[in-house]
Each structure stands twice: as C-alpha cells, then as structure tokens.
Amino acid sequence: MNFIKRKTWQISENEVTSKELFDNRRTFLKLGAASLVASGSIIEALAKDQLPVQNLKFIKDNNPNNLVLNTYEQITSHNNFYEFTTNQSRVKDLAYTLNTNNWKIEVDGLIEKPVTLDFDDLVKKFALEERIYRFRCVEGWSMVVPWIGFELSKLIKYLKPLSSAKYIRFETLYDDDMFPDQARTVFGAIDYPYVEGLRIDEAMNELVIMAVGLYGSSMPKQNGAPIRLIVPWKYGFKSIKSIAKISFTNEQPLNTWQKENPKEYGFYANVNPKVDHPRWSQAKERVLGKFLKQNTLMFNGYEKEVAYLYKGMDLRKEF
Amino acid sequence: MKSIIFILFSLPLFITLYELFILENINDPIKYIYTVSGATATVILFFTISISMIKKRVNLIKYRKMIGLFGFFYAFLHLLNFIVLDAEINFAFILKESFEKPFIYLGMIAFFILLFMAFTSTQQLFKKYNKYHKFIYLALILITIHFVMAQKSLSIIQFGYIVIILFLGYCKLLQQIIKKNKI
C-alpha cells in the first residue's frame, strides 16, 4: 500500500478553482449577477459581453417550446423601420434621432373618456413578462426574440372601450424632426404616420403584447422604442413600432401596407405557408444568420392558441 | 488593361465572400446575395450599352465582350442563389414559381437572353448571331421591371437609379436616331 500523503498546506483537488473558471472570473461574477434576473439564454449572451445592462424586472418565460433565440446583435441590426430608411442594416445607425423622453400615447375613439397616457406611468401599472416568440416577416426572414412586455388585453380592459368598438387602431409617432423619411414628404418610402389595426377579439388574445423591451432591457430605438405591439402569429408589419396613438373604432382600419399595395398585403396578414405572396412563396423562411431555410408554420406555430379567431374565414381571400 | 478590368469587376464577388464568410456579419445571407449579384449585374449590363456612347472619349469597345460576360456571370450567380439557396434545388418548385409569378418569369426571360448572348459571344458564333444581340435592350427593360418589382416601396436612392436608367435609355435612343439619319 502506497499512500500519497498530502502536505498540510495543500488543498484537496476538488477545492481548486479550475484554470478555465479562474481565467474567466470576471465573467463568472457577471453570471452570478445575471442569474438573479435572467433566464439561461440571456446569461449565455451576457457572459459574452454582448448585451446591454438588464434594467427591467419581469416574469421569466421558461421557453417551453425550446425556441432557439437569435442574438441581441442580430435582432437589433436587422430592422424594417421605414421612418428612418428602407435599408435594414442602416436603421440602427440612424435611430438615435428618435427621442423617447416624456413619451405620450393618445387614446381616442369609442371609449368612455379619451385619455393621454404617459409611457413611464403606464409601464408601472402592469407586471412585465418575458415572452419568447417567433417573429416572421412578410419578406420571408424570421427570428426568435425574447420580448418583455404586458398583455394588450390588460391595457384594453384598463382603457374601457365602449361595446360598440369592434377594432383597435394604432399609429406610429409622426414627427419629421425625428424620422428622416417623414421629412421627405412625397419622396418618402410610404405614407406616414404608419397605421395598423386588429379586430378586438384578436387584440384580446393573450399572446398579443405591448412590448417595452427585449433581452431584459428597454426597447432599442431601432426595434420600436419605447413601446410597440407584438402579434406573434401575424407577419411582422402588423407589430407596429413606437406607438403614439391608439383608437377604438367600429370599422376596420386601413393599415399602411394594405393602403400601399392591397394586392400584396391584407388586413389580417396571418402567417400562412399555404398562401403565397404574389412575388414569392411563403412556405419557408430564412432564419436570420442562416444560409438554410426552414418550414414556416401555420399561424407561425401558434395555431392552437389562435385558430379559433378565424373559423369559417377564407384565409386566401382574407389574407 | 484587361487585368485591371478583371480585378475591378471581380471586386463585388470578393467583397461579398469576405462579408459572408470572414466577417460573418450578414443577417440575411440569401437576400444579401440577391441584392449584390442583382445590382452588380444590372450596373455592368447598363455599362456595356454605354460603352459605344462614350467611345469618342474612352474607347473600351474591345473590352466590351469581357465586361458583358462579367454582367452575365453576376446574373448567373443571382439565378444560382435562387436555385440552390432559395429554392433548395427543388425543380418542381422552381418550375411552378417560374410559370406562376410574373416577378420570377421576367427575371428568367432576361436571364435566358443573357445566356444566349454569352453562348454566342465566341468569335465564330458572334459573326453569325451578332444581330440578335440587340435583345440586350429587351433584357435590360425586363431587368428594370424585375428590379422595381423586387422592392416593397422605392426609396429615394432607388428612385435615383430609375432616373439614371431612363436617362441612359434616352441617350441610347438619340444615338440610334443620329446613326440612322447619319446626322
């Protein structure tokens, strides 16, 4: 028997910090801090120094469908925000002109009493939740985003629209000092302000959120700061950015893209692999950062939760 | 001179490859390849019809074939992107799309015109078929329509491109009138 006697000053092997961990001790500390506020995927990105400071408190989404998140970098550097430019990768460089201080949201139409909401007060009224959703653009690209926000249904209940209100209409801010393309008037890419809408029963679905952030921190300007809509089963253009006005109406709002090109963009804009866009197929999608495409799911994978809304409708006609 | 043109006209390809595989900073690679190859092909092909208009100042006539073939090469990359990456070599799908969607078949017709021109650009065949090379104008018209259709809405820069294209077309028309009437 040959025992190796340990010297009294030697610590046992299992107490030694591994070299890898020691070399990454700063990251390790950050991980500790992050684990208090964030979910696994976020910790990973945070460790790589790729995320802004987490400044929102929210209920975590445990990601039961195990969706693979796109990186913060991808989500914030590929944006359709025509108020700045039609060039998707340039939006993030131009978006600094959007000033979100003292942001107000005007609410009018079929409502007990019209109000002007102050964004900072509004956010305090509702518990924030993380929602990890697929996001599918009508152009054929897609991503998975960990949004932070609150259910639109809660806001609607709080606003108390009249029973005659059948639709909810949203408007993006109109301010040509902030948005260069709005200043181009007739040479602008589209008509401003940008308008979107939902049927009230769609809006009340629990999947629909008013998003105020992503990856645990406030909404980046290029992604529609300070507050935007997220309707995960519809093409991205329905999820209107930088909302400055909400109206309750009894007629279907004419949304911007339908107005621009009614043959190609409809009011409903439900993600549907079986209904092609006139210029391209919608059966597959390009996940950001990938060369290979993947199949697009009916209602973007939320069929169970939303199919009831469209019973008896011809989704080819009501596209 | 030949090598200068060669390097210059290969640049878009190498810049694209560098961005895609070295920098890896492209979010939507398939769309990016479409944009770069399409725009490069369009610019080069419009340049080829301008060569005869500027020959009094800069004579590039003897390089016109080479430049035209570069235009064809980028158009071929554009089509390859559609077949391989976008349609994933599903020929049934490619045929269906090509017959169904005007946006696709306009591009396809333009490509087949370019293919015919590239094929008949050898000295021997060119003698026989050069009169058919006038089809380049049809191809350019189709390419322009295809380019406009590809946009969700025209930005001010793209609007500028259209103006340049129309201006080139106008110059070309004048050139033909002058030639015909030997003014």
XYZ file of C-alpha atoms in Angstrom:
502
model
C 0.000 0.000 0.000
C 1.434 3.264 -1.028
C -0.455 6.320 0.205
C 0.301 9.705 -1.157
C 0.454 11.889 1.912
C -0.865 15.355 1.325
C 1.051 18.185 2.920
C -0.964 20.201 5.398
C -0.851 23.310 3.221
C -2.114 21.569 0.134
C -5.812 21.904 -0.534
C -7.702 18.943 -1.911
C -8.220 18.642 -5.645
C -11.961 19.405 -5.531
C -11.337 22.738 -3.873
C -9.082 24.030 -6.611
C -10.724 26.531 -8.927
C -10.350 25.234 -12.440
C -8.000 27.237 -14.644
C -10.793 27.964 -17.092
C -13.004 29.411 -14.427
C -10.166 31.392 -12.894
C -9.289 32.895 -16.255
C -12.916 33.886 -16.709
C -13.503 35.136 -13.177
C -14.973 38.477 -14.343
C -17.499 36.659 -16.452
C -18.219 34.360 -13.557
C -19.067 37.295 -11.346
C -21.322 38.727 -14.016
C -23.014 35.384 -14.367
C -23.772 35.419 -10.701
C -25.346 38.828 -11.055
C -27.190 37.855 -14.194
C -28.624 34.678 -12.779
C -30.621 36.777 -10.346
C -32.525 38.475 -13.130
C -32.302 36.407 -16.244
C -33.066 33.164 -17.962
C -30.445 30.742 -19.255
C -30.197 32.000 -22.813
C -29.694 35.539 -21.584
C -26.961 34.540 -19.170
C -25.055 32.988 -22.011
C -25.178 36.113 -24.129
C -24.433 38.320 -21.155
C -21.346 36.285 -20.404
C -20.093 37.035 -23.879
C -20.374 40.767 -23.217
C -22.927 41.190 -25.958
C -25.859 42.554 -24.033
C -26.851 45.885 -22.572
C -27.467 46.145 -18.852
C -30.661 44.428 -17.745
C -32.830 47.210 -16.426
C -36.289 45.639 -16.434
C -37.919 43.436 -13.816
C -40.023 40.739 -15.374
C -41.514 37.286 -15.016
C -39.328 34.856 -16.929
C -40.505 32.823 -19.875
C -39.275 29.258 -19.403
C -39.308 28.750 -23.161
C -41.346 25.504 -23.076
C -41.018 25.081 -26.863
C -37.224 25.369 -26.619
C -37.069 28.022 -29.307
C -33.526 28.960 -30.279
C -33.049 32.663 -29.631
C -31.462 34.962 -32.163
C -28.634 37.062 -30.810
C -29.173 40.575 -29.490
C -26.843 41.717 -32.252
C -29.000 40.129 -34.979
C -32.292 41.369 -33.559
C -31.023 44.932 -33.245
C -29.208 45.193 -36.564
C -31.885 43.944 -38.962
C -34.892 46.219 -38.825
C -37.688 47.367 -41.075
C -38.358 50.879 -39.842
C -39.140 52.924 -42.937
C -39.404 56.154 -40.936
C -35.586 56.060 -40.923
C -34.616 54.164 -44.070
C -35.618 51.139 -46.141
C -32.114 49.755 -45.653
C -32.498 47.164 -42.903
C -28.927 47.209 -41.666
C -28.721 51.026 -41.569
C -31.671 51.615 -39.234
C -29.609 51.097 -36.083
C -27.169 53.827 -37.123
C -29.927 56.367 -37.786
C -32.306 55.567 -34.939
C -30.540 57.833 -32.422
C -32.717 60.739 -33.594
C -35.788 59.090 -32.064
C -36.371 60.861 -28.759
C -38.451 58.779 -26.357
C -38.384 61.141 -23.375
C -41.824 62.042 -21.956
C -43.455 59.698 -24.427
C -47.215 60.093 -24.595
C -49.847 57.831 -26.104
C -53.076 59.447 -27.124
C -56.171 57.250 -26.784
C -59.409 58.223 -28.508
C -62.405 56.910 -30.444
C -65.109 54.658 -28.974
C -64.014 54.897 -25.364
C -65.631 56.097 -22.145
C -63.267 59.030 -21.934
C -60.333 59.806 -24.226
C -57.022 59.961 -22.333
C -53.380 60.687 -22.912
C -51.213 58.004 -21.380
C -47.749 58.759 -20.103
C -45.395 55.925 -21.035
C -43.456 55.949 -17.753
C -46.674 55.701 -15.705
C -48.148 53.084 -17.983
C -45.217 50.681 -17.581
C -45.580 50.828 -13.805
C -49.240 49.808 -13.999
C -48.679 46.312 -15.352
C -46.392 43.457 -14.375
C -43.868 42.886 -17.125
C -43.442 39.425 -18.601
C -40.840 37.902 -20.868
C -42.336 36.335 -23.998
C -40.061 34.299 -26.244
C -41.796 34.411 -29.616
C -41.110 33.540 -33.212
C -41.177 36.637 -35.403
C -41.878 36.143 -39.120
C -41.532 38.957 -41.631
C -43.658 39.025 -44.795
C -40.381 39.326 -46.752
C -39.511 35.765 -45.776
C -36.998 36.218 -42.971
C -37.623 35.276 -39.365
C -36.117 35.338 -35.891
C -36.840 34.376 -32.298
C -36.958 37.253 -29.828
C -37.259 37.340 -26.023
C -39.619 40.316 -25.785
C -40.547 41.985 -22.495
C -43.989 43.493 -22.208
C -47.525 43.202 -20.897
C -50.677 41.764 -22.430
C -52.590 44.169 -24.639
C -55.813 42.746 -23.148
C -54.852 44.234 -19.778
C -54.412 47.657 -21.345
C -57.725 47.378 -23.212
C -59.580 46.436 -20.015
C -57.920 49.373 -18.271
C -58.947 51.774 -21.049
C -62.584 50.588 -21.046
C -63.627 50.922 -24.690
C -67.359 51.041 -25.490
C -69.077 47.831 -26.539
C -69.551 49.343 -29.995
C -65.771 49.241 -30.557
C -65.025 46.385 -32.939
C -61.453 47.265 -33.872
C -58.362 48.778 -32.329
C -56.202 51.071 -34.441
C -52.593 52.052 -33.760
C -50.428 54.849 -35.096
C -46.664 55.310 -35.015
C -45.456 58.759 -33.992
C -45.426 61.386 -36.717
C -42.518 63.770 -36.182
C -40.350 64.743 -39.119
C -37.597 66.082 -36.855
C -37.103 62.569 -35.514
C -37.852 60.490 -38.580
C -35.874 61.457 -41.700
C -38.135 59.617 -44.139
C -41.176 61.532 -42.893
C -39.350 64.744 -43.755
C -39.031 63.568 -47.381
C -42.798 64.082 -47.820
C -43.737 62.894 -51.338
C -40.358 61.173 -51.732
C -40.841 59.145 -48.570
C -40.973 55.366 -48.915
C -44.548 55.079 -47.611
C -47.372 57.278 -46.321
C -46.974 58.410 -42.731
C -47.961 58.059 -39.984
C -47.752 54.266 -40.093
C -51.125 52.699 -39.215
C -52.030 49.205 -38.058
C -55.084 47.549 -36.583
C -56.606 44.424 -35.081
C -60.066 43.108 -34.538
C -60.890 43.482 -30.830
C -61.124 39.725 -30.295
C -57.679 39.314 -31.862
C -56.329 42.092 -29.681
C -57.720 40.412 -26.548
C -55.879 37.141 -27.282
C -53.352 36.516 -24.539
C -50.460 36.142 -26.995
C -50.654 39.799 -28.012
C -48.349 42.021 -26.012
C -47.342 45.633 -25.827
C -43.569 45.177 -25.778
C -41.338 47.634 -23.936
C -38.060 45.742 -24.153
C -36.157 42.701 -25.273
C -33.376 40.582 -23.788
C -34.206 42.042 -20.382
C -33.572 45.673 -21.212
C -35.537 48.617 -22.611
C -36.618 48.511 -26.226
C -33.792 49.608 -28.569
C -34.804 52.577 -30.720
C -34.394 50.643 -33.966
C -36.813 47.993 -32.669
C -39.583 50.494 -31.965
C -38.847 52.213 -28.666
C -40.355 52.872 -26.236
C -43.429 50.715 -26.833
C -44.591 48.557 -29.713
C -47.137 45.889 -30.492
C -46.205 42.217 -30.882
C -48.684 39.888 -32.600
C -46.624 36.703 -32.985
C -48.921 34.816 -35.363
C -49.058 37.617 -37.937
C -46.439 38.945 -40.325
C -44.088 41.446 -38.732
C -45.597 44.541 -40.325
C -48.679 44.113 -38.086
C -46.469 44.559 -35.000
C -46.379 48.346 -35.199
C -43.448 50.243 -33.662
C -43.172 53.374 -31.494
C -46.879 53.736 -30.792
C -48.127 57.267 -30.202
C -51.853 56.840 -30.729
C -54.498 54.193 -30.058
C -58.084 54.485 -31.306
C -61.108 52.246 -30.827
C -63.300 52.148 -33.926
C -66.273 50.274 -35.328
C -64.800 49.977 -38.808
C -61.797 48.029 -39.992
C -58.744 50.317 -40.001
C -56.957 50.681 -43.327
C -53.443 49.642 -42.375
C -50.461 51.242 -44.097
C -49.301 48.263 -46.166
C -52.785 47.432 -47.344
C -53.143 51.032 -48.452
C -49.757 50.922 -50.224
C -50.392 47.697 -52.084
C -53.742 45.954 -51.446
C -52.900 43.095 -53.847
C -49.905 42.070 -51.769
C -50.735 42.997 -48.176
C -54.027 42.500 -46.427
C -55.595 43.463 -43.122
C -55.235 40.075 -41.451
C -51.673 39.178 -42.557
C -51.742 35.875 -40.699
C -48.601 33.833 -41.225
C -49.698 31.103 -43.622
C -47.311 28.800 -45.517
C -50.113 27.825 -47.901
C -50.931 31.341 -49.083
C -48.162 32.779 -51.242
C -47.188 36.383 -51.563
C -47.724 37.374 -55.246
C -43.960 37.615 -55.740
C -42.638 34.802 -53.551
C -43.621 31.648 -51.761
C -44.322 31.839 -48.023
C -43.841 28.102 -47.429
C -40.364 28.555 -45.975
C -38.438 31.210 -44.121
C -34.862 32.388 -43.730
C -33.859 32.454 -40.078
C -31.513 35.392 -39.504
C -27.885 34.330 -39.632
C -28.570 31.083 -41.510
C -27.980 30.003 -45.114
C -30.582 27.271 -44.991
C -34.294 27.843 -44.823
C -36.830 26.210 -42.532
C -40.514 25.476 -42.958
C -42.950 28.184 -41.985
C -45.643 27.015 -39.571
C -49.355 27.767 -39.822
C -50.061 30.913 -37.780
C -46.297 30.957 -37.179
C -46.635 27.975 -34.828
C -49.455 29.437 -32.726
C -52.335 27.608 -34.390
C -53.547 26.046 -31.130
C -53.865 29.434 -29.497
C -55.377 31.481 -32.329
C -57.101 29.293 -34.951
C -60.486 29.863 -33.274
C -60.369 33.530 -34.285
C -60.593 32.653 -37.977
C -63.192 29.877 -38.014
C -65.209 29.968 -41.210
C -62.989 32.571 -42.859
C -61.390 32.008 -46.259
C -57.766 32.755 -45.414
C -56.914 33.053 -49.118
C -59.342 35.922 -49.538
C -58.827 37.414 -46.079
C -55.032 37.425 -46.301
C -5.832 46.903 -69.082
C -7.531 43.509 -69.249
C -6.258 42.583 -65.811
C -7.350 45.924 -64.353
C -10.897 45.318 -65.641
C -10.753 41.766 -64.369
C -9.762 42.803 -60.853
C -12.225 45.702 -60.772
C -15.182 43.601 -61.905
C -14.309 40.721 -59.562
C -14.328 43.035 -56.540
C -18.085 42.777 -55.770
C -17.758 38.991 -55.650
C -14.774 39.048 -53.310
C -16.268 41.731 -51.065
C -19.430 39.622 -50.780
C -17.497 36.447 -49.987
C -15.421 38.361 -47.428
C -18.529 39.698 -45.690
C -20.332 36.361 -45.760
C -17.543 34.066 -44.606
C -14.853 36.158 -42.927
C -16.786 38.938 -41.184
C -19.947 36.817 -40.894
C -21.942 39.972 -40.191
C -24.711 39.428 -42.716
C -28.080 38.746 -41.094
C -29.946 37.614 -44.172
C -27.372 35.956 -46.470
C -29.764 34.796 -49.186
C -31.304 38.226 -49.591
C -27.878 39.856 -49.453
C -26.567 37.664 -52.284
C -29.665 38.542 -54.326
C -29.125 42.249 -53.793
C -25.397 42.329 -54.512
C -25.463 39.995 -57.531
C -28.569 41.606 -58.983
C -27.381 45.173 -58.546
C -23.886 44.372 -59.841
C -25.236 42.569 -62.924
C -27.613 45.450 -63.641
C -24.934 48.134 -63.351
C -22.459 46.180 -65.510
C -25.026 45.425 -68.215
C -26.141 49.045 -68.424
C -22.471 49.978 -68.607
C -21.994 47.691 -71.623
C -24.600 49.590 -73.647
C -22.950 52.872 -72.632
C -19.537 51.871 -73.996
C -20.498 52.734 -77.568
C -21.791 56.126 -76.440
C -18.564 57.201 -74.773
C -16.135 55.698 -77.277
C -15.035 59.132 -78.543
C -13.659 59.904 -75.089
C -12.751 56.471 -73.732
C -12.602 53.627 -76.148
C -13.457 50.387 -74.382
C -15.064 48.660 -77.375
C -12.504 45.891 -77.437
C -13.240 45.065 -73.775
C -16.995 45.154 -74.245
C -17.357 41.398 -74.621
C -15.372 40.742 -71.457
C -17.399 43.292 -69.484
C -20.640 41.845 -70.849
C -19.584 38.367 -69.759
C -18.964 39.716 -66.270
C -22.533 41.008 -66.306
C -23.712 37.553 -67.310
C -21.588 35.992 -64.555
C -23.280 38.062 -61.826
C -26.703 37.343 -63.328
C -25.776 33.654 -63.213
C -24.833 33.943 -59.523
C -28.194 35.640 -58.965
C -30.024 32.711 -60.574
C -27.817 30.181 -58.762
C -28.815 31.808 -55.475
C -32.458 31.295 -56.403
C -31.964 27.666 -57.442
C -29.573 26.462 -54.745
C -30.143 28.511 -51.594
C -33.650 29.891 -52.026
C -35.432 27.007 -53.777
C -33.085 24.364 -52.349
C -32.740 22.681 -55.768
C -36.407 21.717 -55.770
C -37.045 21.794 -59.527
C -40.782 21.235 -59.248
C -40.950 24.321 -57.042
C -38.710 26.326 -59.390
C -40.904 25.497 -62.409
C -44.093 26.277 -60.520
C -42.758 29.651 -59.376
C -41.371 30.472 -62.841
C -44.701 29.969 -64.558
C -46.849 31.401 -61.820
C -45.163 34.589 -60.653
C -44.518 37.464 -63.095
C -41.701 38.697 -60.878
C -39.849 35.394 -61.348
C -40.564 34.802 -65.046
C -39.465 38.292 -66.075
C -36.128 37.598 -64.433
C -35.955 34.169 -66.050
C -36.626 35.525 -69.565
C -33.947 38.173 -69.044
C -31.520 35.508 -67.897
C -32.144 33.312 -70.941
C -31.458 36.278 -73.231
C -28.152 36.822 -71.413
C -27.361 33.112 -71.586
C -27.929 33.124 -75.346
C -25.677 36.162 -75.711
C -22.939 34.662 -73.576
C -23.117 31.436 -75.565
C -22.905 33.228 -78.916
C -20.139 35.584 -77.841
C -17.346 33.422 -79.231
C -15.758 34.870 -82.356
C -17.224 32.226 -84.643
C -20.762 32.306 -83.335
C -20.802 36.072 -82.909
C -20.322 36.558 -86.658
C -23.497 34.622 -87.228
C -25.625 35.795 -84.316
C -24.493 39.348 -83.557
C -27.709 40.837 -84.952
C -29.613 39.000 -82.222
C -27.511 40.720 -79.591
C -29.920 43.634 -79.897
C -32.055 41.574 -77.492
C -29.935 43.058 -74.716
C -32.322 46.027 -74.760
C -35.283 43.765 -74.092
C -33.327 42.059 -71.311
C -32.479 45.422 -69.744
C -36.114 46.512 -69.820
C -37.158 43.248 -68.144
C -34.348 43.579 -65.581
C -35.502 47.090 -64.723
C -39.095 45.951 -64.209
C -37.816 42.992 -62.147
C -35.737 45.360 -60.018
C -38.674 47.705 -59.386
C -40.950 44.778 -58.554
C -38.438 43.402 -56.067
C -38.839 46.465 -53.830
C -41.651 46.790 -51.336
C -41.502 50.505 -51.990
C -38.980 52.599 -53.869
C -36.576 54.511 -51.678
C -35.266 57.851 -52.871
C -31.926 56.258 -53.851
C -33.661 53.561 -55.894
C -35.760 56.268 -57.489
C -32.472 57.900 -58.487
C -31.331 54.652 -60.137
C -34.527 54.571 -62.176
C -33.912 58.146 -63.322
C -30.355 57.220 -64.404
C -31.707 54.185 -66.268
C -34.309 56.291 -68.083
C -31.655 58.856 -68.941
C -29.415 56.121 -70.393
C -32.345 54.821 -72.415
C -32.989 58.317 -73.741
C -29.320 58.781 -74.726
C -29.364 55.412 -76.440
C -32.449 56.406 -78.423
C -30.784 59.655 -79.539
C -27.698 57.697 -80.550
C -29.769 55.363 -82.718
C -31.607 58.287 -84.376
C -28.311 60.016 -85.150
C -26.912 56.773 -86.566
C -29.962 56.061 -88.724
C -30.145 59.543 -90.207
C -26.351 59.904 -90.436
C -26.531 63.361 -88.899
